[in-house]
Each structure stands twice: as C-alpha cells, then as structure tokens.
Amino acid sequence: MKSGSYVNFVATVLVIWAAMHAYVFWRGGSVPWIKGLIPAWAVFAAAALLWLSYPLARVCEARGYDLIGLPLEFFAANWVGTLFLLVAAMLAADVLTLGGWVFRAHAPLVRGWAVLLGLGLAALALVQGLRAPVVCQQEVRIPGLPAERDGLVVVQISDLHLGTLIGERWIARLVDRVNDLHPDLILAVGDIVDANATRVVRFIPALRKLQAPLGVYAVTGNHEFYAGLEASVVVLRQSGFKVLRDEWTEVAPGLVLAGVDDLTAKAHSGRGSAGFDLALAGRPPGATVLMSHTPWEVSEAARLGVNLMLSGHTHNGQIWPFTYLVKMRYPYVGGRYEVDGMPLIVCTGTGTWGPRMRLWRPSEIVRISLRKA
C-alpha cells in the first residue's frame, strides 16, 4: 500500500473508531443505571481511554515494550470486538424505538438491555474464540485425478495471524491436531504471519513439526505484505513451508498445486493482475488445485481449468453480525461453493485476527478428501 493511501486508511479507521465510541457512550450515558452510578466526566474519560487503548497497544508492540504492550494489546483487541457488539446492540435498540421517538419513556431502559446484551455476547464470543478449531470434513470429486490418488487427504488451514495474541502452546496443539488427521498434503492459504515477521520466529520449531508425505505448502496473504513480504516469506520457509508465489509445482504425477500472492495486496500495490495465468502457465495435464488467499477472480480460475480453489481471508465475518458487512465485498465468505463447475472452499480461519473472539463463526481446520470424478 502506498504511503499516502496508508495514511488515509489509518485516518479513516481512527475516525470510525472514534465515532463508534462516541455513539456507544452517548447512548449508554442515557441508561438509568449508568447515569445514576457513573458521573458524566467518568463516562467521557472511559471513552477516551478506551479509544486510545488499541492505538497505544500497537505503538508499544511495535517499539518492543512488551511488559506493557502485550497485556494492553490483548485487552484492547478484545475491546474492539466488544465495541462492535455494543454498537450492533445499540443500533438494534434505536431501530426498535426509532431513536427514542416511540416508547419514549422506555427507550433508556431498552438501551440498558442493549448494553447487557452486547457485553453478554462479547463474553460468549471470547469463550468461542479461545476454543480449539473445529474440523470441517469435505469430499471433492476432481476430473483428471489419477486413480492411485483417489482418497488423497488435503488439510487446509488459514489465517493463523501469528504474532503476539496466540501462544506457543496453542500452535503446538494445532500442529498435533493437523498431524492427527493424517494428511497427504498440508496447505496454508495465507495470513500465517500477522503484523511482524520477527514475532513469528518463536513458532518456527512447532510449525516445522507439520508432516505430510506430499509436502507442506503456503501462499502469502495480505498480512504477509503488511509485515514485510520478503521477511515473512523467509520466516515461512524457515518454518518448513514451501511458498508458492504465482507458480505451480507437481506434487505427485497428475496432481498440480498452484499458488498466487494475495490479490488484495496486488490491488493495493498497483500490480493489478491476479497472476492466475502466470501461476498456471505450462502446467502438465492432470488435476489442478489453486491456493489464493483472497476468494476473488473465482470464475477466472474456473475458466483456466482449475479443478479446486482454496481460499481464506474472510474469517466468515469472525464476529456475527459482521459477516453481513464482509459479504458486501466478498460474496464467497465462508464454506463451500460451486462456481462455473469448480468447487471453491473458503476456510473461515484457523486462528483469529484482532479480537480473540468469534461469535457463531468457529475457527476451523478443513480436511478434504480428493476423489476421482
């Protein structure tokens, strides 16, 4: 992302962040049990401190002030999710009461219930976010798959967002669960790194324990670009991943695996082309599986003869009802789709981004059995 665009993006995010705080604390200030217990100046101070918490946490993390930064980042990241749920609950209350114009006497009480609902959902989302990923089973019939590869097991993971909020014990348990699925091929479809490649170095020994006879492969996601593309690719390779960057490899006779750099990062950097032509050019006959972090250009992949496309990126919204906003930009938001005769599987994310929270959208590992069509 160009520097000017990045500054504009950050400024826009901070304005939206401030507006969300202003809305929640303005509406929350009219709730009787809040108004009666907490002075107005304290409500304002709390709003200001909470608004500052996440930017301050990221500054501390970037400068290595871990003693303060890591606990603050965990709190602030989860406050992001909590604030979103409070905004959603408050908006629902305002729609119900038309902003207080109807049920005027009861509107403050309704907002009070909205506050409790938002906080309750946030607590539930935190519990769900800290749970181990579920295993989603898929069976895909692929034209061109050699008979001797019928039943081949692919395990798809995505969006680990390794950095400061996920610990080494969590990733060690994940590696054990993936290996216990007895994969022939392990595919990580981007955003393994979160925001700082050096923060991922401590996970290298655990990641190197991923085992699959046909290999462990990865593609870049948008966060590998944010963290520094070359540094991220080095860390991924040190972790045992074979990184495919707009290229293909034949993992077994008659089975081609292709991978492209993240499509959103290409768009932001002005590189434009999805790179599918380059990634698929000159491949031998047989079945083709394509890894693309962002589920874009799906029809183009089908047109080029891809038999199965694997993506991530969307997290299926991660925290409902955010899913509905994500769908405005990503129509393929999570699960399995058939596009022009080609299966697309969008992993909802094996880890979490930002808040360690999920609501009705569990983290997942996808186990895919390939069958000869």
JSON list of N, CA and C in Angstrom, two decimals, residues 52-124:
[
{"chain": "A", "resi": 52, "resn": "LEU", "atom": "N", "xyz": [-8.17, 5.22, 23.05]},
{"chain": "A", "resi": 52, "resn": "LEU", "atom": "CA", "xyz": [-6.71, 5.27, 22.94]},
{"chain": "A", "resi": 52, "resn": "LEU", "atom": "C", "xyz": [-6.07, 3.89, 23.08]},
{"chain": "A", "resi": 53, "resn": "SER", "atom": "N", "xyz": [-6.77, 2.93, 23.68]},
{"chain": "A", "resi": 53, "resn": "SER", "atom": "CA", "xyz": [-6.15, 1.67, 24.09]},
{"chain": "A", "resi": 53, "resn": "SER", "atom": "C", "xyz": [-5.53, 0.90, 22.93]},
{"chain": "A", "resi": 54, "resn": "TYR", "atom": "N", "xyz": [-6.25, 0.74, 21.83]},
{"chain": "A", "resi": 54, "resn": "TYR", "atom": "CA", "xyz": [-5.71, -0.09, 20.75]},
{"chain": "A", "resi": 54, "resn": "TYR", "atom": "C", "xyz": [-4.56, 0.59, 20.02]},
{"chain": "A", "resi": 55, "resn": "PRO", "atom": "N", "xyz": [-4.70, 1.88, 19.62]},
{"chain": "A", "resi": 55, "resn": "PRO", "atom": "CA", "xyz": [-3.53, 2.54, 19.00]},
{"chain": "A", "resi": 55, "resn": "PRO", "atom": "C", "xyz": [-2.30, 2.52, 19.91]},
{"chain": "A", "resi": 56, "resn": "LEU", "atom": "N", "xyz": [-2.50, 2.75, 21.22]},
{"chain": "A", "resi": 56, "resn": "LEU", "atom": "CA", "xyz": [-1.37, 2.74, 22.15]},
{"chain": "A", "resi": 56, "resn": "LEU", "atom": "C", "xyz": [-0.76, 1.35, 22.25]},
{"chain": "A", "resi": 57, "resn": "ALA", "atom": "N", "xyz": [-1.59, 0.32, 22.26]},
{"chain": "A", "resi": 57, "resn": "ALA", "atom": "CA", "xyz": [-1.08, -1.04, 22.32]},
{"chain": "A", "resi": 57, "resn": "ALA", "atom": "C", "xyz": [-0.22, -1.37, 21.11]},
{"chain": "A", "resi": 58, "resn": "ARG", "atom": "N", "xyz": [-0.66, -0.93, 19.92]},
{"chain": "A", "resi": 58, "resn": "ARG", "atom": "CA", "xyz": [0.11, -1.22, 18.71]},
{"chain": "A", "resi": 58, "resn": "ARG", "atom": "C", "xyz": [1.44, -0.46, 18.71]},
{"chain": "A", "resi": 59, "resn": "VAL", "atom": "N", "xyz": [1.44, 0.75, 19.24]},
{"chain": "A", "resi": 59, "resn": "VAL", "atom": "CA", "xyz": [2.69, 1.51, 19.34]},
{"chain": "A", "resi": 59, "resn": "VAL", "atom": "C", "xyz": [3.66, 0.80, 20.29]},
{"chain": "A", "resi": 60, "resn": "CYS", "atom": "N", "xyz": [3.15, 0.37, 21.44]},
{"chain": "A", "resi": 60, "resn": "CYS", "atom": "CA", "xyz": [4.00, -0.35, 22.41]},
{"chain": "A", "resi": 60, "resn": "CYS", "atom": "C", "xyz": [4.54, -1.64, 21.82]},
{"chain": "A", "resi": 61, "resn": "GLU", "atom": "N", "xyz": [3.69, -2.36, 21.09]},
{"chain": "A", "resi": 61, "resn": "GLU", "atom": "CA", "xyz": [4.12, -3.63, 20.48]},
{"chain": "A", "resi": 61, "resn": "GLU", "atom": "C", "xyz": [5.19, -3.38, 19.44]},
{"chain": "A", "resi": 62, "resn": "ALA", "atom": "N", "xyz": [5.02, -2.33, 18.63]},
{"chain": "A", "resi": 62, "resn": "ALA", "atom": "CA", "xyz": [5.98, -2.03, 17.58]},
{"chain": "A", "resi": 62, "resn": "ALA", "atom": "C", "xyz": [7.33, -1.61, 18.15]},
{"chain": "A", "resi": 63, "resn": "ARG", "atom": "N", "xyz": [7.32, -0.98, 19.31]},
{"chain": "A", "resi": 63, "resn": "ARG", "atom": "CA", "xyz": [8.57, -0.50, 19.89]},
{"chain": "A", "resi": 63, "resn": "ARG", "atom": "C", "xyz": [9.17, -1.49, 20.89]},
{"chain": "A", "resi": 64, "resn": "GLY", "atom": "N", "xyz": [8.53, -2.63, 21.05]},
{"chain": "A", "resi": 64, "resn": "GLY", "atom": "CA", "xyz": [9.11, -3.67, 21.90]},
{"chain": "A", "resi": 64, "resn": "GLY", "atom": "C", "xyz": [8.85, -3.50, 23.38]},
{"chain": "A", "resi": 65, "resn": "TYR", "atom": "N", "xyz": [7.87, -2.68, 23.76]},
{"chain": "A", "resi": 65, "resn": "TYR", "atom": "CA", "xyz": [7.54, -2.50, 25.18]},
{"chain": "A", "resi": 65, "resn": "TYR", "atom": "C", "xyz": [6.58, -3.61, 25.61]},
{"chain": "A", "resi": 66, "resn": "ASP", "atom": "N", "xyz": [7.08, -4.84, 25.60]},
{"chain": "A", "resi": 66, "resn": "ASP", "atom": "CA", "xyz": [6.20, -5.99, 25.77]},
{"chain": "A", "resi": 66, "resn": "ASP", "atom": "C", "xyz": [5.55, -6.07, 27.14]},
{"chain": "A", "resi": 67, "resn": "LEU", "atom": "N", "xyz": [6.26, -5.63, 28.17]},
{"chain": "A", "resi": 67, "resn": "LEU", "atom": "CA", "xyz": [5.71, -5.75, 29.53]},
{"chain": "A", "resi": 67, "resn": "LEU", "atom": "C", "xyz": [4.39, -5.00, 29.66]},
{"chain": "A", "resi": 68, "resn": "ILE", "atom": "N", "xyz": [4.30, -3.87, 28.98]},
{"chain": "A", "resi": 68, "resn": "ILE", "atom": "CA", "xyz": [3.06, -3.09, 28.97]},
{"chain": "A", "resi": 68, "resn": "ILE", "atom": "C", "xyz": [2.23, -3.43, 27.74]},
{"chain": "A", "resi": 69, "resn": "GLY", "atom": "N", "xyz": [2.90, -3.55, 26.60]},
{"chain": "A", "resi": 69, "resn": "GLY", "atom": "CA", "xyz": [2.20, -3.66, 25.33]},
{"chain": "A", "resi": 69, "resn": "GLY", "atom": "C", "xyz": [1.40, -4.93, 25.16]},
{"chain": "A", "resi": 70, "resn": "LEU", "atom": "N", "xyz": [1.93, -6.09, 25.58]},
{"chain": "A", "resi": 70, "resn": "LEU", "atom": "CA", "xyz": [1.23, -7.35, 25.33]},
{"chain": "A", "resi": 70, "resn": "LEU", "atom": "C", "xyz": [-0.08, -7.48, 26.11]},
{"chain": "A", "resi": 71, "resn": "PRO", "atom": "N", "xyz": [-0.08, -7.22, 27.43]},
{"chain": "A", "resi": 71, "resn": "PRO", "atom": "CA", "xyz": [-1.38, -7.25, 28.14]},
{"chain": "A", "resi": 71, "resn": "PRO", "atom": "C", "xyz": [-2.35, -6.19, 27.61]},
{"chain": "A", "resi": 72, "resn": "LEU", "atom": "N", "xyz": [-1.82, -5.01, 27.30]},
{"chain": "A", "resi": 72, "resn": "LEU", "atom": "CA", "xyz": [-2.69, -3.95, 26.79]},
{"chain": "A", "resi": 72, "resn": "LEU", "atom": "C", "xyz": [-3.26, -4.34, 25.43]},
{"chain": "A", "resi": 73, "resn": "GLU", "atom": "N", "xyz": [-2.44, -4.98, 24.58]},
{"chain": "A", "resi": 73, "resn": "GLU", "atom": "CA", "xyz": [-2.93, -5.38, 23.26]},
{"chain": "A", "resi": 73, "resn": "GLU", "atom": "C", "xyz": [-4.03, -6.44, 23.37]},
{"chain": "A", "resi": 74, "resn": "PHE", "atom": "N", "xyz": [-3.86, -7.40, 24.29]},
{"chain": "A", "resi": 74, "resn": "PHE", "atom": "CA", "xyz": [-4.89, -8.42, 24.46]},
{"chain": "A", "resi": 74, "resn": "PHE", "atom": "C", "xyz": [-6.21, -7.77, 24.90]},
{"chain": "A", "resi": 75, "resn": "PHE", "atom": "N", "xyz": [-6.12, -6.86, 25.88]},
{"chain": "A", "resi": 75, "resn": "PHE", "atom": "CA", "xyz": [-7.32, -6.17, 26.33]},
{"chain": "A", "resi": 75, "resn": "PHE", "atom": "C", "xyz": [-7.92, -5.33, 25.22]},
{"chain": "A", "resi": 76, "resn": "ALA", "atom": "N", "xyz": [-7.07, -4.53, 24.55]},
{"chain": "A", "resi": 76, "resn": "ALA", "atom": "CA", "xyz": [-7.57, -3.59, 23.55]},
{"chain": "A", "resi": 76, "resn": "ALA", "atom": "C", "xyz": [-8.16, -4.31, 22.34]},
{"chain": "A", "resi": 77, "resn": "ALA", "atom": "N", "xyz": [-7.51, -5.41, 21.92]},
{"chain": "A", "resi": 77, "resn": "ALA", "atom": "CA", "xyz": [-8.03, -6.15, 20.77]},
{"chain": "A", "resi": 77, "resn": "ALA", "atom": "C", "xyz": [-9.41, -6.70, 21.08]},
{"chain": "A", "resi": 78, "resn": "ASN", "atom": "N", "xyz": [-9.60, -7.20, 22.28]},
{"chain": "A", "resi": 78, "resn": "ASN", "atom": "CA", "xyz": [-10.92, -7.72, 22.64]},
{"chain": "A", "resi": 78, "resn": "ASN", "atom": "C", "xyz": [-11.93, -6.61, 22.88]},
{"chain": "A", "resi": 79, "resn": "TRP", "atom": "N", "xyz": [-11.44, -5.44, 23.23]},
{"chain": "A", "resi": 79, "resn": "TRP", "atom": "CA", "xyz": [-12.35, -4.30, 23.32]},
{"chain": "A", "resi": 79, "resn": "TRP", "atom": "C", "xyz": [-12.88, -3.92, 21.93]},
{"chain": "A", "resi": 80, "resn": "VAL", "atom": "N", "xyz": [-12.06, -4.11, 20.88]},
{"chain": "A", "resi": 80, "resn": "VAL", "atom": "CA", "xyz": [-12.53, -3.87, 19.51]},
{"chain": "A", "resi": 80, "resn": "VAL", "atom": "C", "xyz": [-13.78, -4.70, 19.23]},
{"chain": "A", "resi": 81, "resn": "GLY", "atom": "N", "xyz": [-13.72, -6.01, 19.55]},
{"chain": "A", "resi": 81, "resn": "GLY", "atom": "CA", "xyz": [-14.87, -6.87, 19.33]},
{"chain": "A", "resi": 81, "resn": "GLY", "atom": "C", "xyz": [-16.04, -6.51, 20.22]},
{"chain": "A", "resi": 82, "resn": "THR", "atom": "N", "xyz": [-15.75, -6.17, 21.46]},
{"chain": "A", "resi": 82, "resn": "THR", "atom": "CA", "xyz": [-16.81, -5.80, 22.39]},
{"chain": "A", "resi": 82, "resn": "THR", "atom": "C", "xyz": [-17.52, -4.53, 21.92]},
{"chain": "A", "resi": 83, "resn": "LEU", "atom": "N", "xyz": [-16.75, -3.55, 21.48]},
{"chain": "A", "resi": 83, "resn": "LEU", "atom": "CA", "xyz": [-17.34, -2.30, 21.00]},
{"chain": "A", "resi": 83, "resn": "LEU", "atom": "C", "xyz": [-18.24, -2.54, 19.79]},
{"chain": "A", "resi": 84, "resn": "PHE", "atom": "N", "xyz": [-17.78, -3.41, 18.88]},
{"chain": "A", "resi": 84, "resn": "PHE", "atom": "CA", "xyz": [-18.61, -3.71, 17.70]},
{"chain": "A", "resi": 84, "resn": "PHE", "atom": "C", "xyz": [-19.95, -4.30, 18.13]},
{"chain": "A", "resi": 85, "resn": "LEU", "atom": "N", "xyz": [-19.93, -5.22, 19.09]},
{"chain": "A", "resi": 85, "resn": "LEU", "atom": "CA", "xyz": [-21.18, -5.83, 19.53]},
{"chain": "A", "resi": 85, "resn": "LEU", "atom": "C", "xyz": [-22.06, -4.83, 20.28]},
{"chain": "A", "resi": 86, "resn": "LEU", "atom": "N", "xyz": [-21.45, -3.93, 21.02]},
{"chain": "A", "resi": 86, "resn": "LEU", "atom": "CA", "xyz": [-22.23, -2.88, 21.68]},
{"chain": "A", "resi": 86, "resn": "LEU", "atom": "C", "xyz": [-22.87, -1.95, 20.66]},
{"chain": "A", "resi": 87, "resn": "VAL", "atom": "N", "xyz": [-22.14, -1.59, 19.62]},
{"chain": "A", "resi": 87, "resn": "VAL", "atom": "CA", "xyz": [-22.72, -0.75, 18.56]},
{"chain": "A", "resi": 87, "resn": "VAL", "atom": "C", "xyz": [-23.90, -1.46, 17.90]},
{"chain": "A", "resi": 88, "resn": "ALA", "atom": "N", "xyz": [-23.71, -2.76, 17.59]},
{"chain": "A", "resi": 88, "resn": "ALA", "atom": "CA", "xyz": [-24.79, -3.51, 16.95]},
{"chain": "A", "resi": 88, "resn": "ALA", "atom": "C", "xyz": [-26.03, -3.58, 17.84]},
{"chain": "A", "resi": 89, "resn": "ALA", "atom": "N", "xyz": [-25.82, -3.83, 19.14]},
{"chain": "A", "resi": 89, "resn": "ALA", "atom": "CA", "xyz": [-26.94, -3.92, 20.07]},
{"chain": "A", "resi": 89, "resn": "ALA", "atom": "C", "xyz": [-27.63, -2.56, 20.24]},
{"chain": "A", "resi": 90, "resn": "MET", "atom": "N", "xyz": [-26.82, -1.49, 20.33]},
{"chain": "A", "resi": 90, "resn": "MET", "atom": "CA", "xyz": [-27.39, -0.15, 20.47]},
{"chain": "A", "resi": 90, "resn": "MET", "atom": "C", "xyz": [-28.18, 0.25, 19.23]},
{"chain": "A", "resi": 91, "resn": "LEU", "atom": "N", "xyz": [-27.65, -0.09, 18.05]},
{"chain": "A", "resi": 91, "resn": "LEU", "atom": "CA", "xyz": [-28.38, 0.22, 16.82]},
{"chain": "A", "resi": 91, "resn": "LEU", "atom": "C", "xyz": [-29.71, -0.51, 16.78]},
{"chain": "A", "resi": 92, "resn": "ALA", "atom": "N", "xyz": [-29.71, -1.77, 17.22]},
{"chain": "A", "resi": 92, "resn": "ALA", "atom": "CA", "xyz": [-30.96, -2.53, 17.27]},
{"chain": "A", "resi": 92, "resn": "ALA", "atom": "C", "xyz": [-31.96, -1.86, 18.20]},
{"chain": "A", "resi": 93, "resn": "ALA", "atom": "N", "xyz": [-31.47, -1.37, 19.35]},
{"chain": "A", "resi": 93, "resn": "ALA", "atom": "CA", "xyz": [-32.35, -0.68, 20.29]},
{"chain": "A", "resi": 93, "resn": "ALA", "atom": "C", "xyz": [-32.90, 0.61, 19.69]},
{"chain": "A", "resi": 94, "resn": "ASP", "atom": "N", "xyz": [-32.06, 1.34, 18.96]},
{"chain": "A", "resi": 94, "resn": "ASP", "atom": "CA", "xyz": [-32.52, 2.58, 18.34]},
{"chain": "A", "resi": 94, "resn": "ASP", "atom": "C", "xyz": [-33.51, 2.33, 17.21]},
{"chain": "A", "resi": 95, "resn": "VAL", "atom": "N", "xyz": [-33.30, 1.25, 16.48]},
{"chain": "A", "resi": 95, "resn": "VAL", "atom": "CA", "xyz": [-34.27, 0.89, 15.43]},
{"chain": "A", "resi": 95, "resn": "VAL", "atom": "C", "xyz": [-35.61, 0.53, 16.07]},
{"chain": "A", "resi": 96, "resn": "LEU", "atom": "N", "xyz": [-35.57, -0.22, 17.16]},
{"chain": "A", "resi": 96, "resn": "LEU", "atom": "CA", "xyz": [-36.79, -0.65, 17.86]},
{"chain": "A", "resi": 96, "resn": "LEU", "atom": "C", "xyz": [-37.57, 0.54, 18.39]},
{"chain": "A", "resi": 97, "resn": "THR", "atom": "N", "xyz": [-36.85, 1.55, 18.87]},
{"chain": "A", "resi": 97, "resn": "THR", "atom": "CA", "xyz": [-37.53, 2.71, 19.47]},
{"chain": "A", "resi": 97, "resn": "THR", "atom": "C", "xyz": [-37.51, 3.94, 18.57]},
{"chain": "A", "resi": 98, "resn": "LEU", "atom": "N", "xyz": [-37.05, 3.74, 17.30]},
{"chain": "A", "resi": 98, "resn": "LEU", "atom": "CA", "xyz": [-36.91, 4.86, 16.36]},
{"chain": "A", "resi": 98, "resn": "LEU", "atom": "C", "xyz": [-36.11, 6.00, 16.98]},
{"chain": "A", "resi": 99, "resn": "GLY", "atom": "N", "xyz": [-34.99, 5.61, 17.62]},
{"chain": "A", "resi": 99, "resn": "GLY", "atom": "CA", "xyz": [-34.11, 6.61, 18.22]},
{"chain": "A", "resi": 99, "resn": "GLY", "atom": "C", "xyz": [-34.69, 7.27, 19.46]},
{"chain": "A", "resi": 100, "resn": "GLY", "atom": "N", "xyz": [-35.72, 6.66, 20.05]},
{"chain": "A", "resi": 100, "resn": "GLY", "atom": "CA", "xyz": [-36.34, 7.23, 21.24]},
{"chain": "A", "resi": 100, "resn": "GLY", "atom": "C", "xyz": [-37.60, 8.01, 20.95]},
{"chain": "A", "resi": 101, "resn": "TRP", "atom": "N", "xyz": [-38.00, 8.09, 19.67]},
{"chain": "A", "resi": 101, "resn": "TRP", "atom": "CA", "xyz": [-39.21, 8.84, 19.33]},
{"chain": "A", "resi": 101, "resn": "TRP", "atom": "C", "xyz": [-40.47, 8.06, 19.67]},
{"chain": "A", "resi": 102, "resn": "VAL", "atom": "N", "xyz": [-40.38, 6.74, 19.67]},
{"chain": "A", "resi": 102, "resn": "VAL", "atom": "CA", "xyz": [-41.51, 5.94, 20.15]},
{"chain": "A", "resi": 102, "resn": "VAL", "atom": "C", "xyz": [-41.04, 5.21, 21.41]},
{"chain": "A", "resi": 103, "resn": "PHE", "atom": "N", "xyz": [-42.00, 4.79, 22.22]},
{"chain": "A", "resi": 103, "resn": "PHE", "atom": "CA", "xyz": [-41.67, 4.19, 23.52]},
{"chain": "A", "resi": 103, "resn": "PHE", "atom": "C", "xyz": [-40.70, 5.10, 24.28]},
{"chain": "A", "resi": 104, "resn": "ARG", "atom": "N", "xyz": [-40.96, 6.42, 24.18]},
{"chain": "A", "resi": 104, "resn": "ARG", "atom": "CA", "xyz": [-40.03, 7.41, 24.72]},
{"chain": "A", "resi": 104, "resn": "ARG", "atom": "C", "xyz": [-39.66, 7.13, 26.18]},
{"chain": "A", "resi": 105, "resn": "ALA", "atom": "N", "xyz": [-40.64, 6.77, 26.98]},
{"chain": "A", "resi": 105, "resn": "ALA", "atom": "CA", "xyz": [-40.36, 6.56, 28.41]},
{"chain": "A", "resi": 105, "resn": "ALA", "atom": "C", "xyz": [-39.52, 5.32, 28.66]},
{"chain": "A", "resi": 106, "resn": "HIS", "atom": "N", "xyz": [-39.63, 4.35, 27.73]},
{"chain": "A", "resi": 106, "resn": "HIS", "atom": "CA", "xyz": [-38.93, 3.08, 27.93]},
{"chain": "A", "resi": 106, "resn": "HIS", "atom": "C", "xyz": [-37.63, 2.98, 27.14]},
{"chain": "A", "resi": 107, "resn": "ALA", "atom": "N", "xyz": [-37.34, 3.94, 26.27]},
{"chain": "A", "resi": 107, "resn": "ALA", "atom": "CA", "xyz": [-36.15, 3.87, 25.41]},
{"chain": "A", "resi": 107, "resn": "ALA", "atom": "C", "xyz": [-34.85, 3.76, 26.21]},
{"chain": "A", "resi": 108, "resn": "PRO", "atom": "N", "xyz": [-34.65, 4.54, 27.28]},
{"chain": "A", "resi": 108, "resn": "PRO", "atom": "CA", "xyz": [-33.41, 4.38, 28.05]},
{"chain": "A", "resi": 108, "resn": "PRO", "atom": "C", "xyz": [-33.27, 2.98, 28.65]},
{"chain": "A", "resi": 109, "resn": "LEU", "atom": "N", "xyz": [-34.38, 2.40, 29.07]},
{"chain": "A", "resi": 109, "resn": "LEU", "atom": "CA", "xyz": [-34.34, 1.05, 29.63]},
{"chain": "A", "resi": 109, "resn": "LEU", "atom": "C", "xyz": [-33.98, 0.03, 28.54]},
{"chain": "A", "resi": 110, "resn": "VAL", "atom": "N", "xyz": [-34.55, 0.23, 27.35]},
{"chain": "A", "resi": 110, "resn": "VAL", "atom": "CA", "xyz": [-34.21, -0.66, 26.23]},
{"chain": "A", "resi": 110, "resn": "VAL", "atom": "C", "xyz": [-32.72, -0.58, 25.92]},
{"chain": "A", "resi": 111, "resn": "ARG", "atom": "N", "xyz": [-32.17, 0.63, 25.97]},
{"chain": "A", "resi": 111, "resn": "ARG", "atom": "CA", "xyz": [-30.73, 0.79, 25.74]},
{"chain": "A", "resi": 111, "resn": "ARG", "atom": "C", "xyz": [-29.92, 0.09, 26.83]},
{"chain": "A", "resi": 112, "resn": "GLY", "atom": "N", "xyz": [-30.43, 0.09, 28.04]},
{"chain": "A", "resi": 112, "resn": "GLY", "atom": "CA", "xyz": [-29.75, -0.63, 29.11]},
{"chain": "A", "resi": 112, "resn": "GLY", "atom": "C", "xyz": [-29.68, -2.12, 28.84]},
{"chain": "A", "resi": 113, "resn": "TRP", "atom": "N", "xyz": [-30.78, -2.68, 28.36]},
{"chain": "A", "resi": 113, "resn": "TRP", "atom": "CA", "xyz": [-30.77, -4.10, 27.98]},
{"chain": "A", "resi": 113, "resn": "TRP", "atom": "C", "xyz": [-29.83, -4.34, 26.80]},
{"chain": "A", "resi": 114, "resn": "ALA", "atom": "N", "xyz": [-29.72, -3.36, 25.91]},
{"chain": "A", "resi": 114, "resn": "ALA", "atom": "CA", "xyz": [-28.79, -3.49, 24.78]},
{"chain": "A", "resi": 114, "resn": "ALA", "atom": "C", "xyz": [-27.35, -3.55, 25.26]},
{"chain": "A", "resi": 115, "resn": "VAL", "atom": "N", "xyz": [-27.02, -2.73, 26.27]},
{"chain": "A", "resi": 115, "resn": "VAL", "atom": "CA", "xyz": [-25.67, -2.77, 26.85]},
{"chain": "A", "resi": 115, "resn": "VAL", "atom": "C", "xyz": [-25.39, -4.16, 27.42]},
{"chain": "A", "resi": 116, "resn": "LEU", "atom": "N", "xyz": [-26.34, -4.70, 28.19]},
{"chain": "A", "resi": 116, "resn": "LEU", "atom": "CA", "xyz": [-26.14, -6.02, 28.78]},
{"chain": "A", "resi": 116, "resn": "LEU", "atom": "C", "xyz": [-26.04, -7.10, 27.71]},
{"chain": "A", "resi": 117, "resn": "LEU", "atom": "N", "xyz": [-26.85, -6.96, 26.65]},
{"chain": "A", "resi": 117, "resn": "LEU", "atom": "CA", "xyz": [-26.80, -7.92, 25.57]},
{"chain": "A", "resi": 117, "resn": "LEU", "atom": "C", "xyz": [-25.44, -7.88, 24.87]},
{"chain": "A", "resi": 118, "resn": "GLY", "atom": "N", "xyz": [-24.96, -6.68, 24.57]},
{"chain": "A", "resi": 118, "resn": "GLY", "atom": "CA", "xyz": [-23.67, -6.55, 23.91]},
{"chain": "A", "resi": 118, "resn": "GLY", "atom": "C", "xyz": [-22.53, -7.13, 24.74]},
{"chain": "A", "resi": 119, "resn": "LEU", "atom": "N", "xyz": [-22.53, -6.85, 26.05]},
{"chain": "A", "resi": 119, "resn": "LEU", "atom": "CA", "xyz": [-21.48, -7.38, 26.92]},
{"chain": "A", "resi": 119, "resn": "LEU", "atom": "C", "xyz": [-21.60, -8.90, 27.06]},
{"chain": "A", "resi": 120, "resn": "GLY", "atom": "N", "xyz": [-22.82, -9.41, 27.12]},
{"chain": "A", "resi": 120, "resn": "GLY", "atom": "CA", "xyz": [-23.01, -10.86, 27.22]},
{"chain": "A", "resi": 120, "resn": "GLY", "atom": "C", "xyz": [-22.53, -11.58, 25.96]},
{"chain": "A", "resi": 121, "resn": "LEU", "atom": "N", "xyz": [-22.86, -11.01, 24.79]},
{"chain": "A", "resi": 121, "resn": "LEU", "atom": "CA", "xyz": [-22.39, -11.61, 23.55]},
{"chain": "A", "resi": 121, "resn": "LEU", "atom": "C", "xyz": [-20.88, -11.53, 23.44]},
{"chain": "A", "resi": 122, "resn": "ALA", "atom": "N", "xyz": [-20.29, -10.46, 23.93]},
{"chain": "A", "resi": 122, "resn": "ALA", "atom": "CA", "xyz": [-18.83, -10.33, 23.90]},
{"chain": "A", "resi": 122, "resn": "ALA", "atom": "C", "xyz": [-18.17, -11.41, 24.75]},
{"chain": "A", "resi": 123, "resn": "ALA", "atom": "N", "xyz": [-18.73, -11.68, 25.92]},
{"chain": "A", "resi": 123, "resn": "ALA", "atom": "CA", "xyz": [-18.18, -12.74, 26.78]},
{"chain": "A", "resi": 123, "resn": "ALA", "atom": "C", "xyz": [-18.29, -14.10, 26.08]},
{"chain": "A", "resi": 124, "resn": "LEU", "atom": "N", "xyz": [-19.44, -14.35, 25.46]},
{"chain": "A", "resi": 124, "resn": "LEU", "atom": "CA", "xyz": [-19.62, -15.60, 24.73]},
{"chain": "A", "resi": 124, "resn": "LEU", "atom": "C", "xyz": [-18.65, -15.70, 23.55]}
]
